[in-house]
Steps between C-alpha positions, in 0.01 A plus 500: 500500500338331795151614599532343843472755786835568664668722753615833352669825610241777443745793515734346249221418251320830553818694416518333159125517447485869592772576247297327228179671612672837477611429143154377403316800644739736319459307173874421497622196314480175699677191373287189446695291752473778762123520439464122536711498818291780650182317409635196686605714797142627541380139500769387749416781745127420482550126572804525730535235778430495786323839469403675170618861444201605286374769739852635557563505123175687450589758766853556370370540144243750624770708670717476189218632278422783739863605506520478121190719444616753762835516328335558160295780654803666658743466210294487180142617534514785749866567592578788739503838324308378193214736578697782659446741210186339371635501143566129495185393677305399185779244440373326814249323274774369271722393791207325663394337171853371429533361853154339483568348158815334636352397833170360362688272258756403762237405758336266247832319451556486875151358543598218263823437695297461822236279336550212745457730800191654335338170412581279796535732796300816438222341294417263783424796720280670239125476498260437216354767275171466685675581830641815346171610346286424803754625755578174685854617582707519815818694575712184466373415153586847372850521648693352209471566126671336208833663421366678189210641699729591787729692266207698354362576846840629615516724190160639592594582860860612443471673162145589395360622830791739578495641142131483416431874536792604277437226244131583462568873495739474206278255313207740529719791390609301195139413410388861543788623283403247234135615513612856443747394232793668672702283472325182391598155620742325267513120475778473757314712753178303438687176566645637828172642635306190400763277658495696828121485522483132416754429772234611748281217369768236457624521859164362610425252222533217754192629686194305390276784608585868506793473260429854375467651845846662507467625142159651565595655833840637398434603143146461364326721759743794456486455122120520489497799733763689301339405170159624618648837591684525168188406300283752686748781431541399136122475448450850639770635269344329197156642580638852491657475156297236309161472335298187582616332180867584569467396865362158401785444253757596765341264756505209253871563440571526875310176571688323224837630625416403859403152394820448299713643784326281757550186289873576475557594864239363738380168627191392306279534811564876511404580140117497540527699825715766338277526193194525724665786688573669168139454382368636830693826477476562125152361430273428796571831671468693169175354366317835494771644279512191276122504454481877440526452121350150488168615351679693227725204416199268471282743302784563252587128505866591543631145480859579595406688819230249590746215448756669726236582761386137500859374537553694821150432637502127419693384811291701749184357665189482280305743718752776413443449125124553512516864386678408176268205442186706568619781272567245226157341555322838481686588179392177328143548622487859369638401161257209477200719585616767257539239228148357529313820587492622140388173338186514286346359185393155387845351555531617860553140616802458271648835606442419868678163499787600271564830682502326839735236361735775383499652849559160661777400260669839529524485880580129508804580285587800719483285816726243335760754387488739796375304803638152422151349495465578869180328629400820684494699177329220307236499773464879462448453124232238569320727748512796262371300202227337710394843626476644148333197341239463777426870535134601478430838330246573776300320768204465264704378202639146497860417411502390134849349488373141508267576207783667302744213552237242400415699186870535418529120503190481281659736248816288487318166474260606223592429140756750376819523297718494813741205518446230764842567652415868549158415643657252741753758620232766549277259693792407723567869567128552561512259796737748668217755514239236579682396818457850644120496453317464831157433344602181322141378508402802282776407256379140497144612422605723209754252368254210501234710317750609236638147465143371451447747214831404339419130516137531388575735210824314416711813529802349682836544332621167639354244736856430621539866597163488680603195701842646576336812643266295718799303630673826593190606692491161673862538610426848633167428677450125524275240336176632649549832320514337155270202558209642295737618226627144458140374484426748220789357300376150568155591366651635176706185441203274585278703266739437212475126567122528534470670160692216338263247656198706390627512141548122506147466637363713213679279245372181662141631511538649150381841623572817297469812717538742212751702700840438655461492879762525775372473856673594827350335807599699810457425870282771655707508822836546325419772247458860621239606249344748743158645426495328160421176681145635515359354177374767261169407324570406140306322228764290330492532118375199311847458340648422846212295638595165349866532609405590857250215538745248350775602740265489802392147404864390460610664825220360718568156359867530600445676834184433697380741769680806365316817403603704199434875498568672168680831534425641156635843590847342540487333157625619165516366150585568139222607261545501123344798319421389142249765392757768418730554203779333699468215748591592857563281804417688820574387857229625732311435821205257507232769543643698205502183290138429594398853396667467160349154443153659524580677173544165323142523371444880498694820448349716776337469846402738780684503828194368682467206259865402546483534876179299532618230264823446694335572839794722605469759773530865397855550635646194326320581175618863498863409571533235231291673236707814549822309424352367173390850402843642585664236283264617217379147419150616599354848464220662702236747392571724801784558746294400803393136506129527565252213466396611153852581378560313179814285472623396156788307351760728349516352152778744403729393788870478415811426701866477403528184709301193411543353848451716808350519851233720651503346849813655652322802651256271677780302662651805673446524871240763584506723812198304624695173477793657687265620773335159518842332534595727791159440667545125453837524675339678796240226531766227475702672771206502739444129444871428538522696826188335643638156414836592659329622820297179530813288440699688763221495759429130440861415584542748787146483649555826696704799383550866588398761241855629429642147476227406251573812290873414488435140393262614226759751370777239497284254303372750244829684434582263210203624293409841643518721808148543641400813688412464867153639420423214258628242750271643771201489262576135421523418873164670560349311207616166644362593842163568332521164324586338838834353391674684785389696804640745751598337831264606783767648730715680242410754234813440287501120496324258266414132529417248231143375488521127435 
């Protein structure tokens, strides 16, 4: 075959080509040699000499396709008399679908046959995608389409547009019948309806923009309108015969059926629009009815109904779900308050934490199972727990949650028979409650005091558990929060090393102290020893004197410029009682030991003699002497400890245990210590706020009152939430101290005094 342009007879070639085109469009069999000849004929007409016949070929093909589609309409799709009785009209969809199935395949084959015309003649006239998108088109550039596009466009104008009303009408009737289940759509009918609807899209697939325009205009708009009317009617009918629970179940089923039907029948772009219409009529417009039993469902924790209610409310905007969320929040809050309102006794801190954990775990599980861990419901749980945990019994009573949580940790970390794995799990759970505490500085104060007692009195179950807990606190609140706690640990480890060095020193100097001594050297700034930092007057017994002086000499030799203050009230030791029938080893506090040592050379003394010898104040003497009397090691001549009350050794003392303690009662936190801790927090807060105000004003120089308040709140929120009253007092205090001043021309503006 020669590709050289030559002179040809158009009519002769077109007659043969038209015959082939007719067979192709009807999906009739075309022999390979006929196909190849026709392919060549298209080429020859497009490159004919002296003048190409491309435009004429295009026009003749266009007229051929129009005639073919018109003929299909008249003889196959909508023949005369087909709708005379109306009984056969639903078959219009099948006739249309069959015709479209044939034509859409045929036009693809014809498009291939005309590939040279499409690529070389029509393509040259086409514009770029950018021209189409940005509208740089003229009438000339839009005159010709590729043959496949032309065929689809002719189908649209000659078939779809004349029949669109009838086609859409019967599709909608079929969908409505399927919704009502009378009769439902079988697979064949689904295929036909889906095929008809998708033809509305496919006839415009060549459009780079607006390819769904025909589909949306012809079918989607009527579908949504009809569906909305059907849903509204159905919703009204359901309301009249169903309870809330039954209504919700019916709506879930309807939504599921609509979604499945839409996936089978509709273009994917229509599915969300249809479902939204369904949600609007069944849910959004019926919220009052849906919420009418919401409180009852939540209070009874009816998981099935709540789950169903959540399923239908989940897709709607968040602002429409607030009633369910608020009801859920209030329910958790009420249960939490009810749980902790009856707590009492010595173990109130354990009950508080474990009961709140039960509430938290219960509703965390419920949110997982019922609300799919929805962030809105998790947030409601957080708000409810925070509200309960930070609740103050009254304006005059402080919130004690921080104290309880700190004491709960203390209970876990003290020596006990509980396994380390169980302790670790409980401490991890405890952090859940800790995170809700607003007054974290109060927790820090209590925790550090209790940790100090555990470390000093060697009551910790495990140093690894102690460090693990501090690391959890550091992760939750940052390094600054646990800085002093880490320093306390450092002091304990350094003290162990220091004791080893002191023992080596004693060996080298050949010094015998007569007692075994273990010293803990603590940094005053790191250890929260509270009012006990005020040294209580005490005449150290002669038995301790040599040991104390030896250690002081050793320490000052090793560390120059450091001052040692002995905190005897924090010390304890073991005293061996050898004057009884059995030998006893008793662990006791230093003052108690000093009192007993006075009886080394006598069997009885008066209270005044003991007090004067040891130089103890009346309160300290009474407290420690009372504990010895209660333990029955000493006996008094009268119940009240007066100056002349005689104290004697109980030479008939017996105890089942040969090794015991009488210091535990003294290590318990007293109400006075609790009050002091809370007062110390208040003082620390004032200093913190004043420092924050100075920092802010130094950087800003000038600031309005409200802006300063907001900055202070944002900085302090990590540790506590200060009241506006306290902030104002701190501002006034700094004005008095001349750190800041009010600007001359404004009453609510401050400036930094450099």
